[in-house]
Coordinates of C-alpha atoms in Angstrom, one line a residue:
Chain A
M28 CA 0.0 0.0 0.0
A29 CA 2.7 2.4 1.0
T30 CA 4.5 1.7 -2.3
I31 CA 1.4 2.4 -4.3
A32 CA 0.8 5.7 -2.5
F33 CA 4.4 6.6 -3.1
V34 CA 4.1 5.9 -6.8
L35 CA 0.9 7.9 -7.1
R36 CA 2.3 10.8 -5.2
R37 CA 5.4 10.9 -7.5
L38 CA 3.2 10.6 -10.6
L39 CA 1.1 13.6 -9.4
G40 CA 4.3 15.5 -8.7
A41 CA 5.5 14.8 -12.3
I42 CA 2.4 16.6 -13.8
P43 CA 3.6 20.2 -13.0
T44 CA 7.0 19.4 -14.4
L45 CA 5.6 18.0 -17.6
A46 CA 3.2 21.0 -17.9
L47 CA 6.1 23.3 -17.5
V48 CA 8.0 21.4 -20.3
V49 CA 5.0 21.8 -22.6
A50 CA 4.4 25.5 -21.8
L51 CA 8.1 26.4 -22.0
S52 CA 8.7 24.6 -25.3
F53 CA 5.5 26.1 -26.8
L54 CA 6.3 29.6 -25.7
L55 CA 9.9 29.4 -26.8
T56 CA 9.0 28.3 -30.3
R57 CA 6.4 30.9 -30.6
L58 CA 8.7 33.7 -29.4
A59 CA 11.1 32.8 -32.2
P60 CA 11.5 35.4 -35.0
G61 CA 10.4 33.8 -38.2
G62 CA 8.4 30.7 -38.8
P63 CA 8.6 27.2 -40.3
F64 CA 7.6 28.5 -43.8
D65 CA 10.3 31.2 -43.9
E66 CA 13.2 29.4 -45.4
E67 CA 11.7 28.1 -48.6
Q68 CA 11.4 30.4 -51.6
V69 CA 9.2 33.4 -50.7
L70 CA 5.6 32.3 -50.9
P71 CA 2.9 34.4 -52.4
P72 CA 1.0 36.0 -49.4
E73 CA -2.3 34.2 -50.2
I74 CA -0.6 30.8 -50.2
R75 CA 1.2 31.7 -47.0
A76 CA -2.0 32.8 -45.4
N77 CA -3.7 29.6 -46.4
L78 CA -0.8 27.5 -45.1
E79 CA -0.8 29.3 -41.8
A80 CA -4.6 28.9 -41.6
A81 CA -4.3 25.2 -42.3
Y82 CA -1.9 24.8 -39.4
G83 CA -3.8 27.2 -37.1
L84 CA -0.9 29.6 -37.0
D85 CA -3.2 32.6 -37.8
Q86 CA -4.9 32.2 -34.4
P87 CA -3.8 34.2 -31.3
V88 CA -1.1 32.5 -29.3
H89 CA -3.4 31.5 -26.4
V90 CA -5.8 29.8 -28.8
Q91 CA -3.0 27.9 -30.5
F92 CA -1.7 26.8 -27.0
G93 CA -5.2 25.7 -26.0
R94 CA -5.5 23.6 -29.2
Y95 CA -2.1 22.1 -28.7
V96 CA -2.7 21.1 -25.1
G97 CA -6.1 19.8 -26.1
G98 CA -4.5 17.7 -28.8
L99 CA -1.8 16.4 -26.4
L100 CA -4.4 15.3 -23.9
R101 CA -5.9 13.2 -26.7
G102 CA -2.5 11.8 -27.6
D103 CA -2.3 14.0 -30.7
F104 CA 1.0 15.8 -31.2
G105 CA -0.2 17.7 -34.3
P106 CA 1.1 17.6 -37.8
S107 CA 4.7 17.9 -38.7
F108 CA 5.5 21.1 -40.6
K109 CA 8.1 19.6 -42.9
F110 CA 7.2 16.0 -43.2
R111 CA 3.9 16.9 -44.7
D112 CA 2.5 13.5 -45.0
F113 CA 3.1 12.5 -41.4
T114 CA 1.8 13.5 -38.0
V115 CA 4.4 14.1 -35.2
G116 CA 2.7 11.2 -33.4
E117 CA 3.5 8.8 -36.3
L118 CA 7.1 10.0 -36.5
I119 CA 7.5 9.4 -32.8
A120 CA 5.9 6.0 -32.9
D121 CA 8.3 5.2 -35.7
G122 CA 11.5 6.2 -33.9
L123 CA 10.7 5.5 -30.3
P124 CA 11.2 1.7 -30.3
V125 CA 14.6 2.0 -32.0
S126 CA 15.7 4.8 -29.6
L127 CA 14.4 2.8 -26.6
A128 CA 16.2 -0.4 -27.6
L129 CA 19.4 1.5 -28.2
G130 CA 19.2 3.4 -24.9
A131 CA 18.2 0.4 -22.8
A132 CA 21.0 -1.7 -24.2
A133 CA 23.5 1.2 -23.6
V134 CA 22.4 1.6 -19.9
V135 CA 22.7 -2.2 -19.3
V136 CA 26.2 -2.3 -20.9
A137 CA 27.2 0.8 -18.9
L138 CA 26.1 -0.9 -15.6
A139 CA 27.8 -4.2 -16.5
L140 CA 31.1 -2.4 -17.2
G141 CA 31.0 0.3 -14.6
I142 CA 29.9 -1.4 -11.4
P143 CA 32.6 -4.2 -11.5
A144 CA 35.3 -1.7 -12.4
G145 CA 34.2 0.5 -9.5
I146 CA 34.3 -2.4 -7.1
V147 CA 37.7 -3.5 -8.2
A148 CA 39.1 0.0 -7.9
A149 CA 37.6 0.5 -4.5
L150 CA 39.1 -2.7 -3.2
A151 CA 42.5 -1.9 -4.6
R152 CA 42.3 1.7 -3.2
G153 CA 45.5 3.6 -3.7
H154 CA 47.2 0.7 -5.6
A155 CA 48.2 0.7 -9.2
A156 CA 45.0 -1.1 -10.3
D157 CA 42.9 1.7 -8.7
R158 CA 44.9 4.5 -10.2
A159 CA 44.9 2.9 -13.6
M160 CA 41.1 2.2 -13.5
M161 CA 40.3 5.7 -12.4
T162 CA 42.6 7.3 -15.0
I163 CA 40.8 5.2 -17.6
A164 CA 37.5 6.4 -16.1
I165 CA 38.5 10.1 -16.3
A166 CA 39.5 9.4 -19.9
G167 CA 36.1 7.7 -20.4
I168 CA 34.2 10.8 -19.3
S169 CA 36.5 13.0 -21.3
I170 CA 35.9 11.4 -24.7
P171 CA 32.7 12.6 -26.2
V172 CA 30.4 10.2 -28.0
F173 CA 30.9 12.0 -31.3
V174 CA 34.6 11.1 -31.1
V175 CA 34.1 7.6 -29.8
A176 CA 31.6 6.7 -32.5
P177 CA 33.7 7.6 -35.6
L178 CA 36.7 6.0 -34.0
L179 CA 34.8 2.7 -33.4
V180 CA 33.5 2.8 -36.9
L181 CA 37.0 3.3 -38.2
V182 CA 38.6 0.5 -36.2
F183 CA 35.9 -2.2 -36.1
G184 CA 33.9 -1.3 -39.2
I185 CA 36.5 -0.2 -41.7
W186 CA 39.9 -1.5 -40.7
L187 CA 38.9 -4.8 -39.1
G188 CA 35.6 -5.1 -41.0
W189 CA 34.0 -7.1 -38.1
L190 CA 30.8 -5.0 -37.7
P191 CA 28.6 -3.0 -40.0
V192 CA 29.7 0.6 -40.5
A193 CA 26.1 2.0 -40.3
G194 CA 22.6 1.2 -41.2
W195 CA 19.7 -0.6 -39.8
V196 CA 18.2 -3.9 -40.9
P197 CA 15.4 -5.1 -38.6
G198 CA 16.5 -8.4 -37.0
R199 CA 20.2 -7.8 -37.5
P200 CA 21.5 -7.2 -33.9
T201 CA 25.1 -6.6 -35.1
D202 CA 23.9 -3.2 -36.3
L203 CA 23.4 -2.1 -32.7
V204 CA 26.8 -3.2 -31.3
L205 CA 28.9 -0.2 -32.2
P206 CA 26.2 2.4 -31.4
V207 CA 25.5 0.8 -28.0
V208 CA 29.2 0.6 -27.1
A209 CA 29.7 4.3 -28.2
L210 CA 26.8 5.4 -26.1
A211 CA 27.7 3.2 -23.0
L212 CA 31.3 4.2 -22.5
S213 CA 30.9 7.5 -20.9
P214 CA 28.1 6.6 -18.5
A215 CA 30.1 3.4 -17.7
A216 CA 33.1 5.6 -16.7
F217 CA 30.8 7.7 -14.6
I218 CA 29.2 4.7 -12.9
A219 CA 32.7 3.3 -12.1
R220 CA 33.7 6.5 -10.3
L221 CA 30.4 6.6 -8.4
T222 CA 30.6 3.0 -7.4
R223 CA 34.2 3.4 -6.2
G224 CA 33.5 6.5 -4.1
S225 CA 30.3 5.2 -2.5
L226 CA 31.7 1.7 -1.8
L227 CA 34.7 3.3 0.0
E228 CA 32.3 5.4 2.0
V229 CA 30.2 2.5 3.0
L230 CA 33.1 0.3 3.9
R231 CA 33.9 2.8 6.7
A232 CA 30.5 2.3 8.3
P233 CA 30.3 0.6 11.7
W234 CA 27.9 -2.1 10.5
I235 CA 30.5 -3.3 8.0
R236 CA 33.0 -3.5 10.9
A237 CA 30.4 -5.5 12.8
A238 CA 29.9 -7.9 9.8
R239 CA 33.7 -8.4 9.7
A240 CA 33.8 -8.9 13.5
R241 CA 31.3 -11.7 13.2
G242 CA 33.8 -13.5 11.0
L243 CA 32.0 -13.3 7.7
P244 CA 34.2 -13.9 4.7
E245 CA 35.3 -10.7 2.9
R246 CA 33.4 -11.7 -0.2
V247 CA 30.1 -11.9 1.7
V248 CA 30.8 -8.6 3.5
I249 CA 31.4 -6.8 0.2
L250 CA 28.8 -8.3 -2.0
R251 CA 25.9 -8.9 0.5
H252 CA 26.4 -6.1 3.1
A253 CA 28.3 -3.3 1.5
L254 CA 27.3 -3.4 -2.2
P255 CA 23.5 -2.9 -1.9
A256 CA 24.0 0.3 0.1
A257 CA 26.9 1.4 -2.1
L258 CA 24.8 1.1 -5.2
L259 CA 22.2 3.7 -4.0
P260 CA 24.0 6.7 -5.7
V261 CA 24.4 4.6 -8.8
V262 CA 20.7 3.9 -8.9
S263 CA 19.9 7.5 -8.4
Y264 CA 22.2 8.3 -11.2
A265 CA 19.8 6.4 -13.5
G266 CA 17.9 9.6 -14.3
P267 CA 20.9 11.7 -15.3
A268 CA 22.4 8.7 -17.1
A269 CA 19.3 8.3 -19.1
A270 CA 19.5 12.0 -20.0
S271 CA 23.0 11.6 -21.2
V272 CA 22.3 8.5 -23.1
L273 CA 19.3 10.1 -24.8
A274 CA 21.3 13.1 -25.7
G275 CA 24.1 10.9 -27.0
S276 CA 21.6 9.0 -29.0
L277 CA 21.0 12.2 -31.1
V278 CA 24.6 11.9 -32.3
V279 CA 24.8 8.1 -32.5
E280 CA 21.5 7.8 -34.5
T281 CA 22.7 10.5 -36.9
L282 CA 26.1 9.0 -37.3
F283 CA 25.0 5.4 -37.7
G284 CA 21.9 6.2 -39.7
L285 CA 19.6 4.5 -37.2
P286 CA 15.9 5.4 -37.7
G287 CA 15.3 6.6 -34.1
M288 CA 13.8 9.7 -32.6
G289 CA 17.0 11.5 -32.3
R290 CA 17.6 11.8 -36.0
H291 CA 14.1 13.4 -36.4
L292 CA 14.8 15.8 -33.6
V293 CA 18.0 17.1 -35.1
Q294 CA 16.4 17.3 -38.5
G295 CA 13.4 19.1 -37.0
A296 CA 15.6 21.5 -35.2
L297 CA 17.5 22.4 -38.4
N298 CA 14.2 22.7 -40.3
R299 CA 12.5 24.7 -37.6
D300 CA 9.8 22.1 -37.6
Y301 CA 8.4 23.3 -34.3
T302 CA 5.7 20.8 -33.7
L303 CA 8.1 18.0 -34.3
V304 CA 10.7 19.4 -32.0
M305 CA 8.2 20.1 -29.3
G306 CA 6.6 16.6 -29.5
M307 CA 10.0 14.9 -29.3
V308 CA 11.1 17.1 -26.3
I309 CA 7.9 16.3 -24.5
V310 CA 8.4 12.6 -25.1
Y311 CA 12.0 12.8 -24.0
A312 CA 11.0 14.7 -20.8
A313 CA 8.3 12.1 -20.0
L314 CA 10.8 9.4 -20.5
M315 CA 13.2 11.0 -18.1
I316 CA 10.5 11.6 -15.5
A317 CA 9.5 8.0 -15.7
L318 CA 13.1 6.8 -15.4
N319 CA 13.6 9.0 -12.4
L320 CA 10.5 7.6 -10.8
L321 CA 11.8 4.0 -11.5
A322 CA 15.2 5.0 -10.0
D323 CA 13.5 6.3 -6.8
L324 CA 11.5 3.1 -6.5
A325 CA 14.6 1.0 -6.9
C326 CA 16.3 3.1 -4.3
A327 CA 13.4 2.5 -1.9
A328 CA 13.6 -1.2 -2.6
L329 CA 17.3 -1.2 -1.8
D330 CA 17.1 1.2 1.2
P331 CA 14.0 1.0 3.5
R332 CA 15.0 4.3 5.0
T333 CA 14.1 6.3 1.9
R334 CA 10.5 5.0 2.3
R335 CA 10.2 5.9 5.9
E336 CA 11.6 9.4 5.4
R337 CA 8.6 10.3 3.4
P338 CA 5.7 9.8 5.9
R339 CA 2.0 10.4 5.2
Chain B
M2 CA 41.6 32.4 5.3
T3 CA 42.1 32.5 1.6
G4 CA 45.8 32.5 2.0
S5 CA 45.8 29.1 3.8
L6 CA 43.4 27.7 1.2
W7 CA 45.9 28.5 -1.6
S8 CA 48.9 27.1 0.3
E9 CA 47.0 23.9 1.0
V10 CA 46.0 23.5 -2.6
R11 CA 49.5 24.2 -3.7
A12 CA 51.0 21.7 -1.3
A13 CA 48.6 19.0 -2.2
L14 CA 49.0 19.5 -5.9
A15 CA 52.7 19.6 -5.7
R16 CA 52.7 16.0 -4.4
D17 CA 50.6 14.9 -7.4
R18 CA 52.8 14.5 -10.4
L19 CA 50.1 13.6 -12.8
A20 CA 48.1 16.7 -11.8
I21 CA 51.2 18.9 -12.4
T22 CA 51.7 17.2 -15.8
C23 CA 48.1 17.9 -16.7
G24 CA 48.4 21.5 -15.6
A25 CA 51.6 21.9 -17.7
I26 CA 49.9 20.4 -20.8
L27 CA 46.9 22.7 -20.3
A28 CA 49.2 25.8 -20.0
V29 CA 51.0 24.9 -23.2
L30 CA 47.8 24.2 -25.1
A31 CA 46.2 27.4 -23.9
L32 CA 49.3 29.4 -24.8
A33 CA 49.4 27.7 -28.2
A34 CA 45.7 28.5 -28.8
I35 CA 46.3 32.1 -27.9
A36 CA 49.6 32.8 -29.6
G37 CA 50.0 29.9 -32.0
P38 CA 47.8 30.9 -35.0
S39 CA 49.6 34.2 -35.4
L40 CA 53.1 32.5 -35.1
L41 CA 52.6 29.8 -37.6
D42 CA 53.2 30.2 -41.4
Y43 CA 49.6 29.8 -42.5
R44 CA 46.4 31.4 -41.6
E45 CA 43.4 29.3 -40.6
D46 CA 41.5 30.0 -43.8
E47 CA 44.5 30.1 -46.1
I48 CA 44.3 27.6 -48.9
D49 CA 47.6 25.9 -50.0
W50 CA 46.7 24.8 -53.5
S51 CA 49.8 22.6 -53.9
H52 CA 49.1 20.6 -50.7
M53 CA 45.6 19.3 -50.4
A54 CA 44.7 16.6 -47.9
A55 CA 48.4 16.2 -47.1
P56 CA 49.2 13.7 -44.3
P57 CA 51.2 15.0 -41.3
F58 CA 54.9 15.7 -41.7
E59 CA 54.9 15.3 -45.4
A60 CA 54.3 18.8 -46.9
A61 CA 56.8 21.4 -45.8
G62 CA 55.4 23.7 -43.1
H63 CA 52.2 21.7 -42.6
W64 CA 53.3 19.8 -39.5
L65 CA 50.0 18.0 -38.9
G66 CA 48.9 17.9 -42.5
T67 CA 46.2 19.8 -44.3
D68 CA 42.5 19.2 -44.9
R69 CA 40.6 18.6 -48.1
L70 CA 40.8 22.3 -49.1
G71 CA 44.5 22.5 -48.3
R72 CA 44.1 24.4 -45.1
D73 CA 46.8 23.8 -42.4
L74 CA 45.4 21.5 -39.8
L75 CA 47.6 22.6 -36.9
V76 CA 46.5 26.2 -37.3
R77 CA 42.9 25.3 -37.7
T78 CA 43.0 23.0 -34.6
L79 CA 44.7 25.7 -32.5
Y80 CA 42.2 28.2 -33.8
G81 CA 39.3 25.8 -33.1
L82 CA 40.7 25.2 -29.6
R83 CA 40.7 29.0 -29.0
V84 CA 37.0 29.2 -30.0
S85 CA 36.0 26.2 -27.9
L86 CA 37.9 27.4 -24.9
A87 CA 36.6 30.9 -25.2
I88 CA 32.9 29.8 -25.4
A89 CA 33.4 27.3 -22.5
L90 CA 35.2 29.7 -20.3
A91 CA 32.6 32.4 -20.8
A92 CA 29.7 29.9 -20.3
T93 CA 31.3 28.6 -17.1
F94 CA 31.8 32.2 -15.9
V95 CA 28.2 33.0 -16.5
S96 CA 27.0 30.0 -14.6
L97 CA 29.5 30.6 -11.9
V98 CA 28.3 34.2 -11.3
I99 CA 24.6 33.2 -11.4
G100 CA 25.0 30.1 -9.3
V101 CA 27.2 31.6 -6.6
A102 CA 24.9 34.7 -6.2
W103 CA 21.7 32.6 -6.3
G104 CA 23.0 30.0 -3.8
A105 CA 24.6 32.5 -1.4
F106 CA 21.5 34.7 -1.2
A107 CA 19.2 31.6 -0.8
G108 CA 21.4 30.2 2.0
Y109 CA 21.8 33.5 3.7
W110 CA 18.1 34.5 3.6
R111 CA 16.9 31.0 4.7
G112 CA 13.3 30.2 5.3
R113 CA 10.6 30.8 2.7
T114 CA 12.7 32.8 0.3
D115 CA 15.3 30.0 0.3
A116 CA 12.6 27.3 -0.2
L117 CA 11.1 29.2 -3.1
M118 CA 14.5 29.9 -4.8
M119 CA 15.6 26.3 -4.4
R120 CA 12.2 25.0 -5.7
F121 CA 12.9 27.0 -8.8
V122 CA 16.2 25.3 -9.2
D123 CA 14.6 21.9 -8.7
V124 CA 12.1 22.6 -11.4
L125 CA 14.8 23.7 -13.9
Y126 CA 16.7 20.6 -12.9
A127 CA 13.9 18.3 -13.9
L128 CA 13.8 19.7 -17.5
P129 CA 15.6 17.8 -20.2
Q130 CA 18.5 20.3 -20.5
V131 CA 20.1 19.3 -23.7
F132 CA 16.8 19.4 -25.5
F133 CA 16.0 22.8 -24.2
V134 CA 19.4 24.0 -25.2
I135 CA 18.6 22.7 -28.7
I136 CA 15.2 24.6 -28.7
L137 CA 17.0 27.7 -27.5
T138 CA 19.6 27.5 -30.3
V139 CA 16.9 26.9 -32.9
V140 CA 14.8 29.8 -31.6
F141 CA 17.4 32.4 -31.2
G142 CA 19.5 31.4 -34.2
R143 CA 22.9 29.7 -34.3
G144 CA 25.9 31.6 -33.0
P145 CA 28.4 31.7 -30.1
L146 CA 26.2 34.1 -28.0
T147 CA 23.2 31.8 -28.2
I148 CA 25.3 28.8 -27.2
L149 CA 26.8 30.8 -24.4
A150 CA 23.4 31.8 -23.1
A151 CA 22.0 28.3 -23.5
I152 CA 24.8 26.6 -21.6
G153 CA 24.9 29.3 -19.0
A154 CA 21.2 29.1 -18.5
F155 CA 21.3 25.6 -17.1
G156 CA 24.9 25.3 -15.9
W157 CA 24.4 27.3 -12.7
L158 CA 21.9 24.9 -11.1
T159 CA 24.4 22.5 -9.4
M160 CA 26.6 25.5 -8.4
A161 CA 23.6 27.1 -6.7
R162 CA 22.9 24.0 -4.8
I163 CA 26.5 23.5 -3.6
V164 CA 26.9 27.2 -2.6
R165 CA 23.5 27.3 -0.9
G166 CA 24.4 24.3 1.3
Q167 CA 27.7 25.9 2.4
A168 CA 26.1 29.3 2.9
L169 CA 23.4 27.8 5.2
A170 CA 26.1 26.5 7.4
L171 CA 28.3 29.6 7.3
R172 CA 25.6 32.1 8.2
E173 CA 25.3 30.4 11.7
R174 CA 28.9 31.2 12.4
D175 CA 29.9 33.9 14.9
F176 CA 31.8 36.1 12.4
I177 CA 28.6 36.6 10.4
E178 CA 26.8 37.6 13.6
A179 CA 29.7 40.0 14.3
A180 CA 29.3 41.5 10.8
V181 CA 25.6 41.9 11.2
V182 CA 26.2 43.6 14.6
G183 CA 28.8 45.8 13.0
G184 CA 26.1 47.1 10.7
A185 CA 27.1 45.5 7.4
G186 CA 24.4 45.2 4.8
T187 CA 23.3 41.9 3.2
A188 CA 25.2 42.4 0.0
R189 CA 28.4 43.3 1.9
I190 CA 28.1 40.3 4.2
I191 CA 27.6 38.0 1.2
A192 CA 30.4 39.5 -0.9
R193 CA 33.0 39.9 1.9
H194 CA 32.2 37.2 4.4
I195 CA 30.2 34.4 2.8
V196 CA 31.6 34.0 -0.7
P197 CA 35.3 34.2 0.2
N198 CA 34.7 31.3 2.6
L199 CA 33.2 29.0 0.1
L200 CA 35.8 29.5 -2.6
G201 CA 37.1 26.0 -2.3
P202 CA 34.1 24.0 -3.4
V203 CA 33.3 26.8 -5.9
I204 CA 36.7 26.4 -7.6
V205 CA 36.5 22.7 -7.6
Y206 CA 33.0 22.6 -9.2
A207 CA 33.9 25.4 -11.7
T208 CA 36.9 23.4 -12.8
L209 CA 34.8 20.2 -13.2
S210 CA 32.1 22.0 -15.1
L211 CA 34.4 23.6 -17.6
P212 CA 34.9 20.3 -19.5
Q213 CA 31.1 19.9 -19.4
A214 CA 30.7 23.2 -21.1
I215 CA 33.3 22.3 -23.7
L216 CA 31.6 19.0 -24.4
L217 CA 28.1 20.5 -24.6
E218 CA 29.3 23.2 -27.0
S219 CA 31.1 20.6 -29.1
F220 CA 28.0 18.4 -29.0
L221 CA 25.7 21.1 -30.3
N222 CA 28.2 22.0 -32.9
F223 CA 28.6 18.5 -34.0
L224 CA 24.9 18.2 -34.6
G225 CA 25.2 21.3 -36.8
I226 CA 23.3 23.6 -34.4
G227 CA 26.2 25.4 -32.9
V228 CA 28.5 28.1 -34.2
Q229 CA 29.0 28.4 -38.0
E230 CA 31.7 27.2 -40.2
L231 CA 33.4 30.6 -40.4
L232 CA 34.1 30.4 -36.6
A233 CA 35.0 26.7 -36.6
S234 CA 35.5 25.3 -33.1
L235 CA 37.2 22.0 -32.5
S236 CA 34.0 20.0 -33.0
N237 CA 33.5 21.4 -36.5
L238 CA 36.9 20.0 -37.4
I239 CA 36.0 16.7 -35.8
A240 CA 32.7 16.5 -37.7
D241 CA 34.6 17.3 -41.0
G242 CA 37.3 14.8 -40.1
A243 CA 34.7 12.1 -39.3
A244 CA 33.3 12.5 -42.8
E245 CA 36.8 11.9 -44.3
M246 CA 38.2 9.4 -41.9
E247 CA 38.4 6.5 -44.3
T248 CA 40.9 8.3 -46.6
A249 CA 42.4 10.9 -44.3
P250 CA 42.2 9.7 -40.7
W251 CA 44.5 12.5 -39.5
M252 CA 41.8 15.0 -40.2
L253 CA 39.8 13.3 -37.4
A254 CA 42.7 12.4 -35.2
V255 CA 44.3 15.8 -34.8
P256 CA 41.3 17.8 -33.5
A257 CA 39.9 14.8 -31.6
T258 CA 43.1 14.3 -29.8
C259 CA 43.3 18.0 -28.9
L260 CA 39.8 18.1 -27.6
M261 CA 40.2 14.9 -25.5
L262 CA 43.6 16.0 -24.1
V263 CA 42.1 19.3 -23.0
V264 CA 39.0 17.8 -21.4
F265 CA 41.0 15.0 -19.8
C266 CA 43.5 17.3 -18.2
I267 CA 40.9 19.7 -16.9
N268 CA 38.9 16.8 -15.5
F269 CA 42.0 15.3 -13.9
L270 CA 43.0 18.6 -12.4
G271 CA 39.5 19.1 -11.0
D272 CA 39.6 15.7 -9.4
S273 CA 43.0 16.4 -7.8
L274 CA 41.8 19.8 -6.6
R275 CA 38.7 18.2 -5.0
D276 CA 40.8 15.5 -3.3
A277 CA 43.2 18.3 -2.1
L278 CA 40.3 20.3 -0.7
D279 CA 38.3 17.5 0.7
P280 CA 39.2 17.0 4.4
R281 CA 38.0 13.4 4.4
E282 CA 40.7 12.4 1.9
R283 CA 43.6 13.4 4.2

């Protein structure tokens, strides 16, 4: 029961944030000088007026906003200004599964690489292994995805020829290997640093000394007693990690030619396709909020204190 | 107070050879970025018709090779580094000023004002930053100023949180009480008594957020929504190089190495600074 109430309260708390995202992105795009029909050859005024009327752009801003929000509540993101035959909803439905698969795989890989590395570094604190690991981790957070991705393509795609350079054939998982690795490296480095720091902190706690005093083997002390507590910051990093993976997927999808949402967003931004950009930003925001909620739930599962700290 | 802070930092860093190396590399690169382009034989937009896409060390005078149009890669990289560093430094400075002021006032005023100010920070925190930065650059046009504003607009949030936490603790101390009794106004207390005492964390966080700014600027640029070709920053060169990497890998390698070296060294230095200033690490 307490969990359900917690989830409900957090879901309600997400509504103002999402409303703010919608309002801000709408206002910002309407503030912009120039519109989506500016950059083509100059249109005759009648045609332009007709176009604007067709998209409702001739209405006052508050009417446009009302219509947009009304549409959103019905799950309608409006028409795309540039992809004339598609609605934004269709473009999102097209790209979302690819982006989600890419992002989820990247997060899993990042956890699988980062947590063990962090544990090893923490246990070897101050020794060569620790310093080497943490230097690699700093390198990892210093190499941006748009450098990693071309380098991976050059080495594994072109020189060695092991993996496809780019492209997307449904049902060919090798297409995803390089994009996923490119996306996962920097969060993995961050997770390794987080794990190391918090494990070192936890290992100083009195209850760890108590566990050792009871004569438990070191492996049990580390894995069963220290690690769950040490992973709390890693789990709360899920939100920011998702944000960085989603942002990185803009680059990765563009570079590898994956038909995800990110490519549409970049194209939309360059084309001033406002409805498309707004729709995508709203979906990304909703995703991040959902992931933050999941992270909080996981934290509560790992650490009963977080649940008790929020009474009522 | 500040005197002992600096001597502590100096002593701690002096023991850390890697940190010194990183500092030296950064100094050399920064100097090269400032002075290099005017000392070398070629200008960044000068076309050498007889050496197009020359690999490093082959054509005379083009130490790191040339690009597809015969422009000297070393000069272009140093120039791009200058643009990247300038934007990142300015953006970090903007977020530093806003963040320190916001956090210091919130922590000093406490109570409802503090709650309101920090709630505002929480709300901005929950927004998908990168995507809003993209919207901002789309709306206000591409250019260094937009990027600066867009990065600065979100960069100050963490700084505000850090500073506010420190200020909350500081304002309980006796010397603040003494300043209040002495008749100092709020602005004076914050500027002369609060801010100087939280320089440590502020410097650490500013150092660690500088690479973030470099990477965010590069990221936007790489997507084609940053500064324009005429004012090529490092990431423009990287994007160009990535397109040519099959036939001319040096066009990717040179600017990419430069960017990674700078970001790595700043990150490493920031880490060492944090360890030096963190009492738990002693």
